Short mmCIF file of C-alpha atoms in Angstrom, two decimals:
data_model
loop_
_atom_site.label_atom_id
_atom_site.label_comp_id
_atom_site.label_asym_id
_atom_site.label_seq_id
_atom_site.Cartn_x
_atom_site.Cartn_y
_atom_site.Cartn_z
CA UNK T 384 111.71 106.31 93.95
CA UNK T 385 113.90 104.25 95.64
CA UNK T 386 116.03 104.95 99.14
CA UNK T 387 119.27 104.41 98.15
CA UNK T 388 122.22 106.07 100.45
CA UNK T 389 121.58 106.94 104.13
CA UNK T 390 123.36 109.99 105.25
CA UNK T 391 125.19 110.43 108.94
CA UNK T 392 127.15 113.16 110.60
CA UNK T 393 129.88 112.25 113.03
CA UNK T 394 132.31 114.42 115.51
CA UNK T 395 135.32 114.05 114.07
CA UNK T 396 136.93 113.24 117.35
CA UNK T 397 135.42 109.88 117.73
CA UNK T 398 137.75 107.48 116.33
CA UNK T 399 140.85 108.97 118.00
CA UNK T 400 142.76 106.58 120.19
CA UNK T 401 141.32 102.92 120.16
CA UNK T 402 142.56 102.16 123.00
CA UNK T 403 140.92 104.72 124.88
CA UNK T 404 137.48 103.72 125.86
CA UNK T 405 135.14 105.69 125.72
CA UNK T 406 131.24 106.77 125.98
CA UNK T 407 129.21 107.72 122.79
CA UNK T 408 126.28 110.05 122.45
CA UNK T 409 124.36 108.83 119.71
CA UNK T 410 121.01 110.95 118.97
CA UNK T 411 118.42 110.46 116.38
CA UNK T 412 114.51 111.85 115.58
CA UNK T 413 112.42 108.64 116.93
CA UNK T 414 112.84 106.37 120.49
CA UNK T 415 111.55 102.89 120.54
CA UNK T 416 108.30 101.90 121.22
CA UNK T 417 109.50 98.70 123.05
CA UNK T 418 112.43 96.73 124.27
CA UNK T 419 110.80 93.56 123.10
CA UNK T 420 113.05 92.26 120.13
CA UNK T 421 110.08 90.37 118.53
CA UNK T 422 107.22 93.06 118.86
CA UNK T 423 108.27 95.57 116.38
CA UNK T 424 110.15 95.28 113.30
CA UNK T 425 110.92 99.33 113.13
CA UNK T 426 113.96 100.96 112.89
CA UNK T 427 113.96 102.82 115.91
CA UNK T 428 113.72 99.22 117.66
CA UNK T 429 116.10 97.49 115.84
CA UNK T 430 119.15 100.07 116.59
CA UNK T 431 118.89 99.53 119.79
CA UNK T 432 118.44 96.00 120.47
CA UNK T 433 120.67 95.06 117.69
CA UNK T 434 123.37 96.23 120.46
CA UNK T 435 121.96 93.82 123.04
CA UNK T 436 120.48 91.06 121.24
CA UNK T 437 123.03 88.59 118.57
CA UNK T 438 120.99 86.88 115.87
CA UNK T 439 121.90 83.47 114.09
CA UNK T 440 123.77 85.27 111.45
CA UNK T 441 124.93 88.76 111.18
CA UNK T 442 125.58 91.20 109.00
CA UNK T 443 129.52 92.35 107.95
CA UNK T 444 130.39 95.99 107.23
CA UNK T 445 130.06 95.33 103.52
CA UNK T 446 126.23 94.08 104.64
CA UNK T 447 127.19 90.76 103.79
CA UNK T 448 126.10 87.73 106.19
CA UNK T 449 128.39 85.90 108.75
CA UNK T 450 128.57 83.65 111.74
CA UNK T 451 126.84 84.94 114.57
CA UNK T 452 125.11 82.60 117.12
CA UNK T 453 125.43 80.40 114.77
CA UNK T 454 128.83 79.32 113.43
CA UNK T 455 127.60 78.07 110.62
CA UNK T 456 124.50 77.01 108.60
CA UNK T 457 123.39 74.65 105.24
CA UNK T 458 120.49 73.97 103.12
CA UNK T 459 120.04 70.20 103.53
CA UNK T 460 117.15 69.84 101.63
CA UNK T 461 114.82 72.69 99.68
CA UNK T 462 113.01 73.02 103.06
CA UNK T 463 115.51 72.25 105.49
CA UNK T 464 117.88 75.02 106.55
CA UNK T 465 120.25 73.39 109.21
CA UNK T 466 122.48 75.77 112.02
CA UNK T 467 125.27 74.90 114.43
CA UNK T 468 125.31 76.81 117.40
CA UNK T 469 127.93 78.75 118.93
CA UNK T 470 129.23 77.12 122.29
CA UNK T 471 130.32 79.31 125.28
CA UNK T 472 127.72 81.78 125.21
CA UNK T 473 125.62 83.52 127.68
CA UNK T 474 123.19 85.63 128.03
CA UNK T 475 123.55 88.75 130.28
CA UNK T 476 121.78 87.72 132.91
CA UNK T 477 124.34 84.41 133.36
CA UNK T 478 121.83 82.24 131.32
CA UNK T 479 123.74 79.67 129.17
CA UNK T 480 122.94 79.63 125.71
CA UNK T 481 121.14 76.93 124.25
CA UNK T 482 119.61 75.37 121.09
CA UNK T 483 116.14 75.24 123.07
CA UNK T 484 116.54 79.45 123.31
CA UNK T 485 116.85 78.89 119.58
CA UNK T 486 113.48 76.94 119.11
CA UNK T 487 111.81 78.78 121.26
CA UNK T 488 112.28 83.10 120.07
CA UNK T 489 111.16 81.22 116.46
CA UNK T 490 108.21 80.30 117.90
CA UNK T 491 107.86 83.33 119.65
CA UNK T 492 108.14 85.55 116.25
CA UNK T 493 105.72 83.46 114.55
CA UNK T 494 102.76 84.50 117.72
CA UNK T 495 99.84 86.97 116.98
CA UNK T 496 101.20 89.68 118.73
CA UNK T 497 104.73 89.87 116.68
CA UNK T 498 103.96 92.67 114.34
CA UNK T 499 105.38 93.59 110.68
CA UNK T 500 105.96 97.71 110.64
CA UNK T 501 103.17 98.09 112.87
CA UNK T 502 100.74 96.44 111.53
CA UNK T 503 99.19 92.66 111.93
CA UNK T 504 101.06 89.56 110.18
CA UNK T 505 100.13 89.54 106.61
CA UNK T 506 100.04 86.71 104.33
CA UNK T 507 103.00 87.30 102.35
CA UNK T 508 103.54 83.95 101.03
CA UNK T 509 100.29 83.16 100.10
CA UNK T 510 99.76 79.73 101.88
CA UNK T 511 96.36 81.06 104.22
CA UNK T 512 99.18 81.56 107.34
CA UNK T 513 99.98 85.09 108.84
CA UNK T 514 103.48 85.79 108.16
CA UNK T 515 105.91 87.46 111.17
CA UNK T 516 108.88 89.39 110.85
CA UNK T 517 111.88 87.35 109.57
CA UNK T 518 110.09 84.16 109.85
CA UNK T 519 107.63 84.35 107.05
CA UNK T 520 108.33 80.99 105.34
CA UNK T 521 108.61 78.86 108.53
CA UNK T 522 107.04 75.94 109.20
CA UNK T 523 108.74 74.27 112.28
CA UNK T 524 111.77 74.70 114.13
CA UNK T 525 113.57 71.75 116.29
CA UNK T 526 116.97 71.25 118.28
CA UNK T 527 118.39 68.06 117.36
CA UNK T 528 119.32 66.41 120.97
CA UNK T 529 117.84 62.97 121.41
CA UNK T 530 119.48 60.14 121.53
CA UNK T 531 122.42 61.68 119.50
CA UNK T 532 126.58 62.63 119.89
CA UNK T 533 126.91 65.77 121.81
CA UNK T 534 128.26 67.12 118.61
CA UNK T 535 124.61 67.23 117.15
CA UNK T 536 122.91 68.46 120.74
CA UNK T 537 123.60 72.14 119.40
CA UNK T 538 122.24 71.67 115.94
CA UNK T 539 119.01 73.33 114.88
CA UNK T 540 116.93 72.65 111.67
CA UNK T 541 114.23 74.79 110.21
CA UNK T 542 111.52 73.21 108.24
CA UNK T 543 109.96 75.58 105.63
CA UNK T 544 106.21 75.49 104.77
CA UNK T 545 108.12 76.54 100.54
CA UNK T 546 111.54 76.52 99.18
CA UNK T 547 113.16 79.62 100.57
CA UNK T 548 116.98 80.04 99.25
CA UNK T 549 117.06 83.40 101.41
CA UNK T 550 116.52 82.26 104.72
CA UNK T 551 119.81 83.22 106.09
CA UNK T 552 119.09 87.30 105.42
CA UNK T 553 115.83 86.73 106.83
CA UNK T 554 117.16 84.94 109.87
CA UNK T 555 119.86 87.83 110.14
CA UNK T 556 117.29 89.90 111.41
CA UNK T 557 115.69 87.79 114.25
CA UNK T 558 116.93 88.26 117.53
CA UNK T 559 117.53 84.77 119.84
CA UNK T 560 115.76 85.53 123.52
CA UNK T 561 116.60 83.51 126.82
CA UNK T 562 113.72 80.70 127.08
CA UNK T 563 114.20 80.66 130.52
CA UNK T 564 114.33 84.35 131.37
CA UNK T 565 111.00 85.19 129.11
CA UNK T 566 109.24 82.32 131.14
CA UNK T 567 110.51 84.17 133.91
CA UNK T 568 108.91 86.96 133.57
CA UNK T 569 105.86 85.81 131.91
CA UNK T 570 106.72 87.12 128.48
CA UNK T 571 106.77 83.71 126.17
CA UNK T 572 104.72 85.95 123.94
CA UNK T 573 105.80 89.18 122.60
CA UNK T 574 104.59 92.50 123.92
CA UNK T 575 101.07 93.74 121.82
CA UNK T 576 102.12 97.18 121.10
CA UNK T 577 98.81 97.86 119.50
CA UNK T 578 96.98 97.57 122.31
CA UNK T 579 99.77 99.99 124.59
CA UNK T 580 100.61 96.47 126.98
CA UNK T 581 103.03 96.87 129.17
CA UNK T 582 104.84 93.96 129.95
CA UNK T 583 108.69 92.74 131.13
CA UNK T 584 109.89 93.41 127.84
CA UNK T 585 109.06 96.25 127.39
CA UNK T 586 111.75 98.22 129.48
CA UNK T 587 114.24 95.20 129.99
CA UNK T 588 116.42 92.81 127.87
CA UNK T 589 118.51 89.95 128.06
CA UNK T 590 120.63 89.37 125.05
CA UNK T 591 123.81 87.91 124.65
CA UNK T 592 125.12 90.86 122.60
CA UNK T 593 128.10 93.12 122.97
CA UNK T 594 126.26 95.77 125.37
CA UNK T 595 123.95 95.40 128.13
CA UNK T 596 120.73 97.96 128.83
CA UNK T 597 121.29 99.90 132.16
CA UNK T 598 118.97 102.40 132.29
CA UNK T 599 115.38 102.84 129.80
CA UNK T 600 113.99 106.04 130.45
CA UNK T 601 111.25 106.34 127.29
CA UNK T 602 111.23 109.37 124.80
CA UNK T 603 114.35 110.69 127.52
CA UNK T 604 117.47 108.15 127.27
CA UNK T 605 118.60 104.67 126.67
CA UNK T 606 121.78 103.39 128.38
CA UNK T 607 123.80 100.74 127.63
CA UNK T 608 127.59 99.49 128.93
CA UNK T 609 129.95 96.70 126.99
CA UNK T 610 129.24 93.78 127.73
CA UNK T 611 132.94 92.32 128.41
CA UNK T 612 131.77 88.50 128.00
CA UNK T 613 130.14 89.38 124.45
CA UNK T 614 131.97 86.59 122.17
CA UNK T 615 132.35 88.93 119.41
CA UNK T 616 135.36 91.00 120.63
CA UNK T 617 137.24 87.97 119.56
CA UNK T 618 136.69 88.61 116.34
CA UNK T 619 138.53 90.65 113.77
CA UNK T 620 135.73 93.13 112.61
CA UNK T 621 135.42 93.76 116.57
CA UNK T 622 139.05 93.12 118.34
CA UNK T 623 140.11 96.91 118.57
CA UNK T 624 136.59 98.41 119.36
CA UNK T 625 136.79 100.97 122.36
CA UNK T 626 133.22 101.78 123.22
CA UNK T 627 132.58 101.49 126.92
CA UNK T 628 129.46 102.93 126.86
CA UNK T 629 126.09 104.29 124.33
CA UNK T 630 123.73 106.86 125.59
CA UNK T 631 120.74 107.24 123.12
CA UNK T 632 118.52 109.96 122.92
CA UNK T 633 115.74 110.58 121.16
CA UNK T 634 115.84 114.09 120.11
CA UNK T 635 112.80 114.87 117.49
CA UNK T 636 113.24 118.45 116.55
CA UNK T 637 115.93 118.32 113.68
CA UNK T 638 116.92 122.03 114.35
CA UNK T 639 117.88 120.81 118.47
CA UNK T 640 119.58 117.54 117.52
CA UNK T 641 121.87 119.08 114.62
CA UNK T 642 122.26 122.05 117.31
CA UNK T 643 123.29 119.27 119.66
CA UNK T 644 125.95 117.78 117.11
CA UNK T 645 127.43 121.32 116.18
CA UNK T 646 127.90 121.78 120.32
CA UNK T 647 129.22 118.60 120.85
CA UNK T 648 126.32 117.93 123.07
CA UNK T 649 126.41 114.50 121.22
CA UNK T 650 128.80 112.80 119.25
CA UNK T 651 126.43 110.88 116.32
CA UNK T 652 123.28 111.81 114.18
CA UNK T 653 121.94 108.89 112.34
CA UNK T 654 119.17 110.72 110.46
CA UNK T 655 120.62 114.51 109.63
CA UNK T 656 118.48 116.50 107.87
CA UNK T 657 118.92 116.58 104.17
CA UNK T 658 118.16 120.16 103.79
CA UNK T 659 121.57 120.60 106.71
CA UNK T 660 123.73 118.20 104.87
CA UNK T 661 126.47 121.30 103.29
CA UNK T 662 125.80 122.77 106.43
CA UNK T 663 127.26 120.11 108.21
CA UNK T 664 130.19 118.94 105.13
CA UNK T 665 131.16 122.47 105.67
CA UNK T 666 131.56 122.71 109.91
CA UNK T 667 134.84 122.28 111.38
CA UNK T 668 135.21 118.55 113.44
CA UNK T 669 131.94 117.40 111.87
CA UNK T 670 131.95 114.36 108.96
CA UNK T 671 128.99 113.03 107.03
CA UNK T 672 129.21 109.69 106.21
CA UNK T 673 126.81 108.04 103.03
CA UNK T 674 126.26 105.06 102.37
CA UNK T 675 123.66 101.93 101.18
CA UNK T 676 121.18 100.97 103.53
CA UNK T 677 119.26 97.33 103.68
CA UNK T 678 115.97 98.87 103.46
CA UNK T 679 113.35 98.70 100.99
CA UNK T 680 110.07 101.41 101.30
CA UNK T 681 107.06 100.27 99.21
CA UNK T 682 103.77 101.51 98.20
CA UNK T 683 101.73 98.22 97.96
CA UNK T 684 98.68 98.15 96.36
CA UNK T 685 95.55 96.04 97.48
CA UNK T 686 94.96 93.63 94.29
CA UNK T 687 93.53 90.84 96.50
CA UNK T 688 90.12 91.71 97.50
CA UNK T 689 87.44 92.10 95.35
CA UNK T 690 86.65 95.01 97.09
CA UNK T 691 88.71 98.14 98.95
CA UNK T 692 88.09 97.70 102.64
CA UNK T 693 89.33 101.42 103.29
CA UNK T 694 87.85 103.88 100.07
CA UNK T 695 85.05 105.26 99.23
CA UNK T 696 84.42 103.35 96.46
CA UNK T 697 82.38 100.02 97.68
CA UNK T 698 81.23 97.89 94.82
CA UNK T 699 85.05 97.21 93.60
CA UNK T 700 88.78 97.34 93.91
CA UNK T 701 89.65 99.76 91.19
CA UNK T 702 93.44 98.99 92.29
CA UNK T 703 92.74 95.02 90.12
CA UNK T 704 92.77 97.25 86.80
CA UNK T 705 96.40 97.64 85.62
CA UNK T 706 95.46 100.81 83.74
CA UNK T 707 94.56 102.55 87.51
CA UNK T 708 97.84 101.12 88.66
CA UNK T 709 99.80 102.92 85.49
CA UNK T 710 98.28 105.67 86.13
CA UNK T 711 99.04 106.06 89.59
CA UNK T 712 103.04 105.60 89.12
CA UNK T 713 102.72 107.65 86.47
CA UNK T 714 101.26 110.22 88.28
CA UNK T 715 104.66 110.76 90.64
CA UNK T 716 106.50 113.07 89.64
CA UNK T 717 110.10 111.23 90.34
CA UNK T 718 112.10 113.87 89.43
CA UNK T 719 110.46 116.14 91.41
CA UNK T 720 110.96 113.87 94.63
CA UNK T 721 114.77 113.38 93.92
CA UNK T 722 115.33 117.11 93.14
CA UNK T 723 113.25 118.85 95.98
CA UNK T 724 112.45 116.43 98.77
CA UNK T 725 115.08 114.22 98.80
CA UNK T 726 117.98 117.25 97.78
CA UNK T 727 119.63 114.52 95.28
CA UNK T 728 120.19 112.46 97.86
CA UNK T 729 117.82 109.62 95.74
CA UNK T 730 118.14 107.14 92.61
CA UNK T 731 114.99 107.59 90.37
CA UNK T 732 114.04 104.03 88.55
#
């Protein structure tokens, strides 16, 4: 069963008048676990900092990929992925941008404590080296400065360990971090969530993105204002946005948050129940929006070891024989799943 449409409900009211700025109550089941954009790579973390942190490359409405930081970017050579920088930026604090901040929040991704979903870098490439959120193919990263025209001094390569054609959607999920300001604070490494640390991070930012964090009450409310300097209201896709202001909250009974949406308590649900869905096509000032989300959910199976480290059976991995695999997809019942759990809001395969 693959996740393929993501379902939202929205007051009807709050495109009306873009000129008018305005605040927006935005509520959903889950509240971050950090503010540290290279700790976690969850969905509840990612919302949020995505507002306060700009990556190389971005993503378009139509999920496609397109100058962010980075104004552009080239594969030079099957391992070398080459990125010009964006001049003019800074960060929110009044740090200037640089191809160093680059360099170093790679580096920083690729450290022990940067987790995948919540669990320790895995080998996914299979070269012996832990890989880290959107960096799992890199090798090295390097600013181009010495001895060079000041045309190339905001240039960055990135060296591959293998051939990797889709570096620029991985890189379109890895947030760039002041060098200066993590130094700073002591937090050149990210924040190890597994062991509940508590560092800088993990209730402040500094990005260079279109809002700024204000106030980071946990499990309570997240507040963020417009950042005015962000360099993206130049752009088309952004030009005529009116949000002054986002107030988050976490809100994890789904009967209290959809009762918050029907009172106009807030103005956004990003994860409505599917069982409320006709409930909420059918209230007055209320839209759902659907749509395709970049997110795939796997079951992986353990065919590496010789034996399970986690089962109760000790002298083997039963998971190597492909007839135990068969017979474990075959034992979903897919139809089942679309029909009753997912309310046909699925695509069986």
């Amino acid at each position: 069963m693959r996740k393929l449409l993501m379902a939202a409900a929205l007051a009807v009211g709050l495109g009306a008048g873009l000129a008018e700025a305005r605040t927006v109550r935005w509520a959903a089941s889950g509240d971050p676990n950090t503010m540290d954009p290279h700790s976690q790579n969850l969905g509840t973390v990612t919302m949020v900092l995505q507002q306060i942190y700009d990556p190389l490359i971005q993503r378009t409405q139509e999920l496609g990929l397109a100058p962010g930081l980075a104004t552009r970017w080239e594969q030079q050579e099957p391992t070398r992925w080459r990125f010009w920088l964006r001049e003019g930026v800074r960060f929110h604090e009044g740090q200037a941008f640089t191809a160093d901040d680059v360099v170093f929040s790679v580096g920083r991704a690729q450290q022990p404590t940067s987790i995948i979903e919540g669990r320790p870098g895995v080998d996914v490439t299979g070269d012996g080296v832990p890989d880290r959120i959107a960096v799992t193919s890199v090798g090295r990263t390097f600013a181009i400065t010495a001895a060079t025209p000041v045309a190339y001094r905001r240039i960055v390569d990135i060296v591959t360990r293998v051939p990797d054609p889709i570096l620029p959607n991985k890189i379109a999920s890895l947030m760039i971090m002041s060098r200066s300001w993590a130094e700073q604070h002591n937090a050149t490494r990210p924040q190890n969530t597994r062991n509940r640390e508590e560092m800088h991070t993990t209730r402040n930012t500094n990005g260079t993105g279109a809002f700024r964090l204000t106030v980071r009450e946990p499990d309570v409310r997240t507040v963020m204002v417009r950042n005015t300097d962000w360099w993206g209201w130049q752009e088309p896709a952004s030009r005529e946005a009116n949000i002054s202001e986002i107030i988050y909250r976490p809100i994890a009974s789904d009967a209290t948050r959809i009762a918050a949406l029907l009172s106009n308590e807030v103005d956004f649900v990003l994860d409505p129940p599917l069982q409320d869905l006709n409930r909420l096509r059918a209230a007055q000032g209320i839209r759902v929006l659907e749509g395709p989300e970049v997110r795939t959910i796997f079951l992986a199976m353990d065919t590496h070891r010789d034996r399970l480290l986690y089962s109760d059976v000790t002298d083997r991995n039963p998971l190597k024989d492909l007839r135990v695999r068969q017979a474990l997809y075959q034992a979903i019942d897919i139809q089942a799943i679309h029909r009753t759990t997912m309310r046909g809001q699925s695509v069986g395969t």
